[in-house]
Amino acid sequence: MSAAERLTVALGRRSYDIVVGSGLIAEAGALLAPVLRQKRVVIVTDETVAGLHLARFAASLAAAGIRHQAVAVPPGEASKDFAHFARLCEDVLALGIERATAIVALGGGVVGDLAGFAAATLLRGLDLVQVPTTLLAQVDSSVGGKTAIDSIHGKNLVGAFHQPALVLADIDALATLPRRELLAGYAEVVKYGLIRDRGFYEWLEPDGAALVAGDAVARQQAVRRSCALKAEIVAADERETGERALLNFGHTFGHALEAATGFGDGLKHGEAVALGMQLAFDLSARLGFCKAEVAERVRRHLAAVGLPTSPAGLAGGTLTAAALQALMRKDKKVSDGRVTLILARDIGDAFICRDVAPPALADFLAAALEPGRNSR
Ligand code: NAD
Ligand code: GLY
């Protein structure tokens, strides 16, 4: 087992630490105490995580003399709607919170985004601590301050930037995570290598399978490296006016595929990101930005660990290129009606591309959805 590691997201007065290691939930009280303005927190979690990890977390707060109450929402993306958000806010307010009370998000990305947005808005802003319990949340959603809920018009369309005061990524929490969730999180790990760190990707190629299977040392290494890369990007571009958009690699395709499949269990966010990253490499190769063998290399790795690499057959095979393209136009990065894509020149070398012509994209999507079909 490796010792806990501490990284910093450098944002001036709003800088904060990310602690990555084993046994952190059991030590949470001592780790949280220095960042709390009041020895009181409200823990927001989901019912599944509450059953698995809340008692240990609460005992550790109690041992540090931190008063705590918990509110649990149902697990799953459906909790990120307006109705659950309203109920959560009312439940937290009913506890008689004060401005110095902190919100702790104990759970995956759903809890992090929902509790984070509640923290951003309750009493015009409460401190937030993220205690991510999924791989996806540990490597991505708990870091960087994006919080949001979903609208009937799309995912994550109502939210705020609200940085946490601390992130505690306890690798041990991943031991209870179902394999499919681990794999979904692993897609976001691969993302960092693909956009920015070829060496990391080349470490993942042989070691990724062990990480997914349960190797705690590999998991800690992957979470630490992913968080370091994200911290660097967020520190340089907190509000996504430039390079932070690279973190959306695979997401414009991915969000559209998630929307097309109903944001349900049929296609998890991380699975959609894996498909989206493969589509981004395939399109990059088709447009001559990268070699076809690079796209094939990515496909081999994603498939080897068990992630999907082709959208063909999704939504019962009814999905059309036109429908997918229409969904992609709802992306937050659309500017003057034009879709912004993150493409790649090579592994570790992603770039922002605003000039893929809509007909070329339509043709590419049609071929991806129906691999046997001849392109125009
Ligand atoms: P999730 O929060 O729904 O968690 C997945 C499932 O795992 C849930 O059923 C949950 O109850 C369960 N779970 C959580 N921790 C567990 C544990 N330790 N053991 C067993 N079960 C556990 O999903 P997710 O994949 O963590 O997050 C997806 C969400 O994150 C999406 O809503 C996405 O939009 C959001 N997201 C946000 C950002 C951001 O920057 N804010 C980045 C990426 C994704
Ligand atoms: N997950 C994308 C971002 O945080 O910017």
Short mmCIF file of C-alpha atoms and ligand atoms in Angstrom, two decimals:
data_model
loop_
_atom_site.label_atom_id
_atom_site.label_comp_id
_atom_site.label_asym_id
_atom_site.label_seq_id
_atom_site.Cartn_x
_atom_site.Cartn_y
_atom_site.Cartn_z
CA MET A 1 0.00 0.00 0.00
CA SER A 2 1.32 3.50 -0.89
CA ALA A 3 1.31 6.45 1.52
CA ALA A 4 -1.32 9.14 0.93
CA GLU A 5 -0.29 11.82 -1.55
CA ARG A 6 -1.32 15.49 -1.55
CA LEU A 7 -1.65 17.66 -4.65
CA THR A 8 -2.74 21.29 -4.91
CA VAL A 9 -5.10 22.94 -7.35
CA ALA A 10 -3.47 26.36 -7.56
CA LEU A 11 -6.23 28.96 -7.77
CA GLY A 12 -4.92 31.77 -5.59
CA ARG A 13 -7.15 32.37 -2.56
CA ARG A 14 -9.38 29.49 -3.71
CA SER A 15 -6.55 26.95 -3.92
CA TYR A 16 -7.24 23.56 -2.39
CA ASP A 17 -5.68 20.18 -1.85
CA ILE A 18 -6.55 16.79 -3.27
CA VAL A 19 -5.52 13.94 -0.97
CA VAL A 20 -5.22 10.54 -2.67
CA GLY A 21 -4.62 7.37 -0.68
CA SER A 22 -5.97 4.42 1.28
CA GLY A 23 -7.97 4.63 4.52
CA LEU A 24 -8.89 8.29 4.04
CA ILE A 25 -12.58 7.85 4.88
CA ALA A 26 -11.59 6.48 8.29
CA GLU A 27 -9.32 9.53 8.79
CA ALA A 28 -11.73 12.05 7.27
CA GLY A 29 -12.44 13.92 10.51
CA ALA A 30 -8.79 14.82 11.06
CA LEU A 31 -8.29 15.66 7.37
CA LEU A 32 -11.39 17.86 7.17
CA ALA A 33 -10.95 19.74 10.46
CA PRO A 34 -8.32 22.24 9.17
CA VAL A 35 -10.52 23.40 6.25
CA LEU A 36 -13.83 23.74 8.13
CA ARG A 37 -15.02 27.16 9.30
CA GLN A 38 -17.42 25.52 11.73
CA LYS A 39 -17.21 22.07 13.30
CA ARG A 40 -20.37 21.11 11.51
CA VAL A 41 -21.12 19.57 8.12
CA VAL A 42 -24.08 18.24 6.17
CA ILE A 43 -23.18 15.08 4.28
CA VAL A 44 -24.96 14.61 0.95
CA THR A 45 -24.74 11.07 -0.35
CA ASP A 46 -26.79 8.52 -2.26
CA GLU A 47 -28.62 5.55 -0.74
CA THR A 48 -26.13 2.98 -2.09
CA VAL A 49 -23.04 4.82 -0.87
CA ALA A 50 -24.76 5.54 2.46
CA GLY A 51 -25.19 1.80 3.04
CA LEU A 52 -21.54 1.09 2.22
CA HIS A 53 -19.46 4.00 3.50
CA LEU A 54 -21.49 6.52 5.53
CA ALA A 55 -21.13 4.88 8.96
CA ARG A 56 -17.32 4.83 8.76
CA PHE A 57 -17.23 8.39 7.46
CA ALA A 58 -19.61 9.64 10.17
CA ALA A 59 -17.65 7.83 12.92
CA SER A 60 -14.48 9.54 11.81
CA LEU A 61 -16.16 12.96 11.91
CA ALA A 62 -17.54 12.21 15.36
CA ALA A 63 -14.07 11.22 16.57
CA ALA A 64 -12.80 14.64 15.45
CA GLY A 65 -15.69 16.42 17.21
CA ILE A 66 -17.37 17.47 13.94
CA ARG A 67 -21.19 17.62 14.15
CA HIS A 68 -22.80 16.00 11.15
CA GLN A 69 -26.16 15.18 9.60
CA ALA A 70 -26.73 13.29 6.38
CA VAL A 71 -29.19 13.56 3.49
CA ALA A 72 -29.33 10.66 1.01
CA VAL A 73 -30.75 10.89 -2.51
CA PRO A 74 -31.64 7.90 -4.72
CA PRO A 75 -28.64 6.62 -6.70
CA GLY A 76 -28.36 7.44 -10.39
CA GLU A 77 -28.46 10.30 -12.89
CA ALA A 78 -32.20 10.84 -12.33
CA SER A 79 -31.31 12.54 -9.02
CA LYS A 80 -29.68 15.37 -10.94
CA ASP A 81 -33.04 16.87 -11.91
CA PHE A 82 -34.75 20.02 -10.66
CA ALA A 83 -37.15 18.09 -8.42
CA HIS A 84 -34.39 16.27 -6.53
CA PHE A 85 -32.32 19.44 -6.37
CA ALA A 86 -35.24 21.35 -4.82
CA ARG A 87 -35.93 18.56 -2.32
CA LEU A 88 -32.27 18.39 -1.36
CA CYS A 89 -32.08 22.14 -0.78
CA GLU A 90 -35.24 22.09 1.35
CA ASP A 91 -33.96 19.10 3.35
CA VAL A 92 -30.63 20.80 4.02
CA LEU A 93 -32.29 24.10 4.95
CA ALA A 94 -34.61 22.22 7.32
CA LEU A 95 -31.52 21.22 9.29
CA GLY A 96 -31.00 24.87 10.25
CA ILE A 97 -27.65 25.35 8.54
CA GLU A 98 -25.53 28.48 8.88
CA ARG A 99 -23.19 30.17 6.37
CA ALA A 100 -20.15 28.49 7.95
CA THR A 101 -21.68 25.00 7.70
CA ALA A 102 -19.97 22.96 4.99
CA ILE A 103 -21.56 20.51 2.57
CA VAL A 104 -19.72 17.21 2.09
CA ALA A 105 -20.43 15.30 -1.13
CA LEU A 106 -19.85 11.61 -0.34
CA GLY A 107 -20.44 9.59 -3.50
CA GLY A 108 -19.96 9.48 -7.25
CA GLY A 109 -20.23 12.23 -9.82
CA VAL A 110 -24.00 12.47 -9.45
CA VAL A 111 -23.76 13.30 -5.75
CA GLY A 112 -20.76 15.57 -6.38
CA ASP A 113 -22.54 17.59 -9.07
CA LEU A 114 -25.85 17.79 -7.19
CA ALA A 115 -24.41 18.54 -3.73
CA GLY A 116 -21.88 20.88 -5.32
CA PHE A 117 -24.61 22.92 -7.00
CA ALA A 118 -26.58 22.99 -3.73
CA ALA A 119 -23.44 24.23 -1.94
CA ALA A 120 -22.97 26.90 -4.62
CA THR A 121 -26.47 28.26 -4.13
CA LEU A 122 -27.63 27.55 -0.55
CA LEU A 123 -27.38 30.75 1.53
CA ARG A 124 -25.59 32.16 -1.60
CA GLY A 125 -22.68 29.78 -1.17
CA LEU A 126 -21.47 27.23 1.37
CA ASP A 127 -18.07 25.58 1.59
CA LEU A 128 -17.87 22.23 -0.14
CA VAL A 129 -15.76 19.13 0.48
CA GLN A 130 -15.69 16.39 -2.13
CA VAL A 131 -15.25 12.78 -0.98
CA PRO A 132 -15.52 10.92 -4.31
CA THR A 133 -16.29 7.20 -4.12
CA THR A 134 -16.30 6.22 -7.82
CA LEU A 135 -13.22 6.11 -10.04
CA LEU A 136 -14.89 8.61 -12.36
CA ALA A 137 -15.46 11.06 -9.52
CA GLN A 138 -11.96 10.56 -8.10
CA VAL A 139 -10.22 11.30 -11.40
CA ASP A 140 -12.55 13.90 -12.82
CA SER A 141 -15.79 15.25 -11.40
CA SER A 142 -14.65 16.01 -7.82
CA VAL A 143 -11.83 18.25 -9.06
CA GLY A 144 -12.20 21.56 -10.88
CA GLY A 145 -15.39 23.05 -9.45
CA LYS A 146 -17.93 22.24 -12.15
CA THR A 147 -21.31 21.57 -10.52
CA ALA A 148 -24.60 21.08 -12.33
CA ILE A 149 -27.99 19.49 -12.67
CA ASP A 150 -29.77 18.35 -15.82
CA SER A 151 -32.59 20.09 -17.68
CA ILE A 152 -35.16 18.59 -20.03
CA HIS A 153 -33.05 20.35 -22.68
CA GLY A 154 -29.91 18.42 -21.82
CA LYS A 155 -27.33 17.29 -19.35
CA ASN A 156 -25.50 19.62 -16.96
CA LEU A 157 -27.18 22.70 -18.41
CA VAL A 158 -27.91 24.40 -15.07
CA GLY A 159 -24.97 24.81 -12.75
CA ALA A 160 -22.15 26.89 -11.36
CA PHE A 161 -18.41 26.87 -10.93
CA HIS A 162 -17.91 26.25 -7.22
CA GLN A 163 -14.50 24.96 -6.16
CA PRO A 164 -14.28 22.62 -3.17
CA ALA A 165 -12.15 23.40 -0.13
CA LEU A 166 -10.72 19.86 -0.14
CA VAL A 167 -10.97 16.63 -2.12
CA LEU A 168 -10.42 13.28 -0.38
CA ALA A 169 -10.02 10.40 -2.83
CA ASP A 170 -9.97 7.20 -0.78
CA ILE A 171 -8.78 4.40 -3.08
CA ASP A 172 -10.29 1.82 -0.69
CA ALA A 173 -13.79 3.08 -1.53
CA LEU A 174 -13.32 1.65 -5.03
CA ALA A 175 -13.25 -1.88 -3.60
CA THR A 176 -17.07 -1.90 -3.40
CA LEU A 177 -17.59 -0.39 -6.85
CA PRO A 178 -19.13 -2.69 -9.49
CA ARG A 179 -16.78 -3.53 -12.38
CA ARG A 180 -18.93 -1.71 -14.92
CA GLU A 181 -18.65 1.52 -12.90
CA LEU A 182 -14.91 1.05 -12.57
CA LEU A 183 -14.58 0.65 -16.31
CA ALA A 184 -16.67 3.75 -16.90
CA GLY A 185 -14.27 5.69 -14.67
CA TYR A 186 -11.30 4.12 -16.40
CA ALA A 187 -12.40 5.79 -19.65
CA GLU A 188 -11.78 9.17 -18.01
CA VAL A 189 -8.34 7.97 -16.84
CA VAL A 190 -7.43 7.02 -20.42
CA LYS A 191 -8.67 10.46 -21.51
CA TYR A 192 -5.83 12.21 -19.67
CA GLY A 193 -3.22 10.10 -21.43
CA LEU A 194 -4.86 10.65 -24.79
CA ILE A 195 -5.16 14.43 -24.51
CA ARG A 196 -1.96 15.35 -22.76
CA ASP A 197 0.34 12.61 -21.48
CA ARG A 198 1.59 9.95 -23.87
CA GLY A 199 3.85 8.42 -21.18
CA PHE A 200 0.84 7.92 -18.90
CA TYR A 201 -1.12 6.29 -21.74
CA GLU A 202 1.81 4.00 -22.47
CA TRP A 203 1.83 2.96 -18.80
CA LEU A 204 -1.93 2.32 -18.95
CA GLU A 205 -1.73 0.12 -22.04
CA PRO A 206 -0.08 -2.78 -20.19
CA ASP A 207 -1.23 -1.90 -16.62
CA GLY A 208 -4.82 -0.68 -17.13
CA ALA A 209 -6.34 -4.15 -16.88
CA ALA A 210 -4.69 -4.75 -13.47
CA LEU A 211 -5.96 -1.39 -12.28
CA VAL A 212 -9.51 -2.29 -13.28
CA ALA A 213 -9.14 -5.74 -11.70
CA GLY A 214 -8.24 -4.28 -8.30
CA ASP A 215 -4.53 -3.43 -8.05
CA ALA A 216 -4.62 -0.73 -5.34
CA VAL A 217 -1.14 0.63 -6.08
CA ALA A 218 -1.97 1.03 -9.78
CA ARG A 219 -5.29 2.66 -8.85
CA GLN A 220 -3.62 5.19 -6.59
CA GLN A 221 -1.01 5.96 -9.23
CA ALA A 222 -3.69 6.46 -11.89
CA VAL A 223 -5.88 8.65 -9.66
CA ARG A 224 -2.88 10.76 -8.59
CA ARG A 225 -1.64 11.28 -12.16
CA SER A 226 -5.15 12.04 -13.48
CA CYS A 227 -5.76 14.56 -10.69
CA ALA A 228 -2.35 16.18 -11.28
CA LEU A 229 -3.16 16.63 -14.97
CA LYS A 230 -6.61 17.98 -14.22
CA ALA A 231 -5.25 20.32 -11.52
CA GLU A 232 -2.74 21.73 -14.00
CA ILE A 233 -5.41 22.38 -16.64
CA VAL A 234 -7.93 23.86 -14.18
CA ALA A 235 -5.29 26.14 -12.64
CA ALA A 236 -4.48 27.46 -16.13
CA ASP A 237 -8.09 27.87 -17.32
CA GLU A 238 -10.63 27.61 -14.50
CA ARG A 239 -13.64 28.90 -16.49
CA GLU A 240 -12.95 26.96 -19.69
CA THR A 241 -12.14 29.86 -21.95
CA GLY A 242 -9.39 27.82 -23.62
CA GLU A 243 -7.46 24.65 -22.89
CA ARG A 244 -9.89 23.27 -20.26
CA ALA A 245 -12.06 22.35 -23.23
CA LEU A 246 -9.54 19.56 -23.90
CA LEU A 247 -11.00 17.78 -20.85
CA ASN A 248 -14.15 17.39 -22.92
CA PHE A 249 -12.31 15.03 -25.26
CA GLY A 250 -14.87 12.48 -26.44
CA HIS A 251 -17.66 14.30 -24.58
CA THR A 252 -19.43 16.07 -27.46
CA PHE A 253 -19.98 12.72 -29.16
CA GLY A 254 -20.47 11.04 -25.76
CA HIS A 255 -23.14 13.41 -24.40
CA ALA A 256 -25.07 13.09 -27.67
CA LEU A 257 -24.94 9.29 -27.42
CA GLU A 258 -26.06 9.46 -23.77
CA ALA A 259 -28.98 11.69 -24.77
CA ALA A 260 -29.87 9.36 -27.64
CA THR A 261 -29.98 6.40 -25.27
CA GLY A 262 -32.00 8.23 -22.61
CA PHE A 263 -29.29 8.91 -19.96
CA GLY A 264 -30.08 5.57 -18.42
CA ASP A 265 -28.29 2.39 -17.48
CA GLY A 266 -28.06 1.35 -21.14
CA LEU A 267 -25.04 3.57 -21.66
CA LYS A 268 -23.11 4.98 -18.71
CA HIS A 269 -21.39 8.36 -18.94
CA GLY A 270 -17.90 6.81 -18.95
CA GLU A 271 -18.92 4.28 -21.60
CA ALA A 272 -20.23 7.12 -23.74
CA VAL A 273 -16.93 8.95 -23.22
CA ALA A 274 -15.03 5.84 -24.39
CA LEU A 275 -17.16 5.73 -27.55
CA GLY A 276 -16.70 9.46 -28.00
CA MET A 277 -12.92 9.26 -27.66
CA GLN A 278 -12.79 6.51 -30.25
CA LEU A 279 -15.00 8.56 -32.58
CA ALA A 280 -12.70 11.55 -32.06
CA PHE A 281 -9.67 9.49 -33.06
CA ASP A 282 -11.48 7.92 -36.00
CA LEU A 283 -12.60 11.35 -37.24
CA SER A 284 -9.09 12.75 -36.71
CA ALA A 285 -7.71 9.93 -38.87
CA ARG A 286 -10.40 10.39 -41.50
CA LEU A 287 -9.65 14.12 -41.74
CA GLY A 288 -5.91 13.45 -41.97
CA PHE A 289 -4.98 14.94 -38.57
CA CYS A 290 -3.60 11.65 -37.24
CA LYS A 291 -2.49 8.30 -38.65
CA ALA A 292 -5.13 5.55 -38.93
CA GLU A 293 -2.86 3.21 -36.94
CA VAL A 294 -3.06 5.59 -33.94
CA ALA A 295 -6.87 5.33 -33.94
CA GLU A 296 -6.55 1.54 -34.18
CA ARG A 297 -4.11 1.49 -31.26
CA VAL A 298 -6.64 3.35 -29.09
CA ARG A 299 -9.41 0.97 -30.20
CA ARG A 300 -7.30 -2.04 -29.20
CA HIS A 301 -6.69 -0.73 -25.69
CA LEU A 302 -10.29 0.32 -25.00
CA ALA A 303 -11.56 -3.03 -26.27
CA ALA A 304 -8.92 -4.99 -24.31
CA VAL A 305 -10.10 -3.58 -20.98
CA GLY A 306 -13.76 -4.11 -21.92
CA LEU A 307 -14.92 -0.64 -22.98
CA PRO A 308 -17.18 -0.18 -26.02
CA THR A 309 -15.59 1.22 -29.20
CA SER A 310 -18.46 1.39 -31.70
CA PRO A 311 -21.83 3.17 -31.44
CA ALA A 312 -23.36 0.85 -34.07
CA GLY A 313 -26.51 -0.79 -32.71
CA LEU A 314 -27.07 1.70 -29.86
CA ALA A 315 -30.67 2.74 -29.14
CA GLY A 316 -31.84 -0.49 -30.77
CA GLY A 317 -30.06 0.44 -34.02
CA THR A 318 -32.54 3.27 -34.66
CA LEU A 319 -30.08 6.13 -34.19
CA THR A 320 -29.43 8.17 -37.33
CA ALA A 321 -26.50 10.44 -38.16
CA ALA A 322 -28.89 13.40 -38.47
CA ALA A 323 -30.36 12.78 -35.01
CA LEU A 324 -26.90 12.39 -33.46
CA GLN A 325 -25.66 15.55 -35.16
CA ALA A 326 -28.71 17.47 -33.90
CA LEU A 327 -27.93 16.29 -30.36
CA MET A 328 -24.29 17.33 -30.77
CA ARG A 329 -25.44 20.85 -31.64
CA LYS A 330 -26.89 21.13 -28.10
CA ASP A 331 -23.38 20.96 -26.65
CA LYS A 332 -22.32 23.86 -24.42
CA LYS A 333 -19.30 24.49 -26.66
CA VAL A 334 -21.40 25.26 -29.75
CA SER A 335 -20.48 28.71 -31.00
CA ASP A 336 -22.41 30.53 -33.76
CA GLY A 337 -24.21 27.24 -34.42
CA ARG A 338 -20.96 25.40 -35.09
CA VAL A 339 -19.93 22.34 -33.08
CA THR A 340 -16.52 22.54 -31.40
CA LEU A 341 -14.75 19.19 -31.37
CA ILE A 342 -11.67 18.04 -29.55
CA LEU A 343 -9.59 16.07 -32.04
CA ALA A 344 -6.10 14.57 -31.85
CA ARG A 345 -2.90 14.65 -33.88
CA ASP A 346 -1.46 11.74 -31.92
CA ILE A 347 -1.69 10.08 -28.52
CA GLY A 348 -1.11 12.85 -25.96
CA ASP A 349 -1.69 15.62 -28.50
CA ALA A 350 -5.32 16.77 -28.56
CA PHE A 351 -6.47 20.10 -29.95
CA ILE A 352 -9.63 22.19 -30.24
CA CYS A 353 -11.13 22.09 -33.73
CA ARG A 354 -13.91 24.46 -34.81
CA ASP A 355 -13.90 23.82 -38.50
CA VAL A 356 -15.23 20.38 -39.22
CA ALA A 357 -17.77 21.03 -41.99
CA PRO A 358 -21.26 19.78 -41.03
CA PRO A 359 -21.60 17.57 -44.17
CA ALA A 360 -18.25 15.90 -43.42
CA LEU A 361 -19.39 15.25 -39.85
CA ALA A 362 -22.72 13.86 -41.08
CA ASP A 363 -20.95 11.51 -43.45
CA PHE A 364 -18.55 10.34 -40.74
CA LEU A 365 -21.38 9.71 -38.26
CA ALA A 366 -23.38 7.75 -40.81
CA ALA A 367 -20.38 5.49 -41.44
CA ALA A 368 -19.76 5.07 -37.69
CA LEU A 369 -23.38 4.12 -36.99
CA GLU A 370 -23.51 1.72 -39.92
CA PRO A 371 -19.97 0.39 -40.37
CA GLY A 372 -20.77 -1.70 -43.50
CA ARG A 373 -22.14 1.31 -45.38
CA ASN A 374 -20.09 3.04 -48.09
CA SER A 375 -19.43 6.68 -47.33
CA ARG A 376 -20.37 9.32 -49.88
P1 NAD B 1 -22.76 7.93 -10.05
O1 NAD B 1 -22.52 9.01 -9.10
O2 NAD B 1 -24.15 7.70 -10.51
O3 NAD B 1 -22.20 6.59 -9.44
C1 NAD B 1 -22.36 5.39 -10.15
C2 NAD B 1 -23.06 4.31 -9.29
O4 NAD B 1 -22.10 3.81 -8.36
C3 NAD B 1 -24.22 4.81 -8.47
O5 NAD B 1 -25.22 3.82 -8.50
C4 NAD B 1 -23.67 4.93 -7.06
O6 NAD B 1 -24.64 4.72 -6.06
C5 NAD B 1 -22.65 3.82 -7.05
N1 NAD B 1 -21.50 4.01 -6.15
C6 NAD B 1 -20.82 5.15 -5.91
N2 NAD B 1 -19.75 4.88 -5.16
C7 NAD B 1 -19.77 3.56 -4.89
C8 NAD B 1 -18.92 2.70 -4.18
N3 NAD B 1 -17.79 3.13 -3.63
N4 NAD B 1 -19.26 1.39 -4.12
C9 NAD B 1 -20.38 0.92 -4.74
N5 NAD B 1 -21.21 1.68 -5.43
C10 NAD B 1 -20.90 3.01 -5.51
O7 NAD B 1 -21.91 8.10 -11.39
P2 NAD B 1 -20.42 8.57 -11.70
O8 NAD B 1 -20.01 7.76 -12.85
O9 NAD B 1 -19.57 8.62 -10.49
O10 NAD B 1 -20.63 10.08 -12.15
C11 NAD B 1 -21.34 10.40 -13.30
C12 NAD B 1 -21.80 11.83 -13.18
O11 NAD B 1 -20.68 12.69 -13.06
C13 NAD B 1 -22.60 12.31 -14.37
O12 NAD B 1 -23.74 12.98 -13.93
C14 NAD B 1 -21.66 13.31 -15.05
O13 NAD B 1 -22.33 14.33 -15.71
C15 NAD B 1 -20.88 13.83 -13.88
N6 NAD B 1 -19.56 14.37 -14.22
C16 NAD B 1 -19.24 15.60 -13.76
C17 NAD B 1 -18.01 16.14 -14.01
C18 NAD B 1 -17.63 17.47 -13.44
O14 NAD B 1 -16.56 17.99 -13.77
N7 NAD B 1 -18.43 18.03 -12.57
C19 NAD B 1 -17.06 15.41 -14.75
C20 NAD B 1 -17.42 14.14 -15.20
C21 NAD B 1 -18.67 13.62 -14.93
N1 GLY B 2 -14.93 17.17 -16.86
C1 GLY B 2 -14.59 18.33 -17.62
C2 GLY B 2 -14.12 19.48 -16.82
O1 GLY B 2 -14.05 19.40 -15.62
O2 GLY B 2 -13.79 20.49 -17.36
#
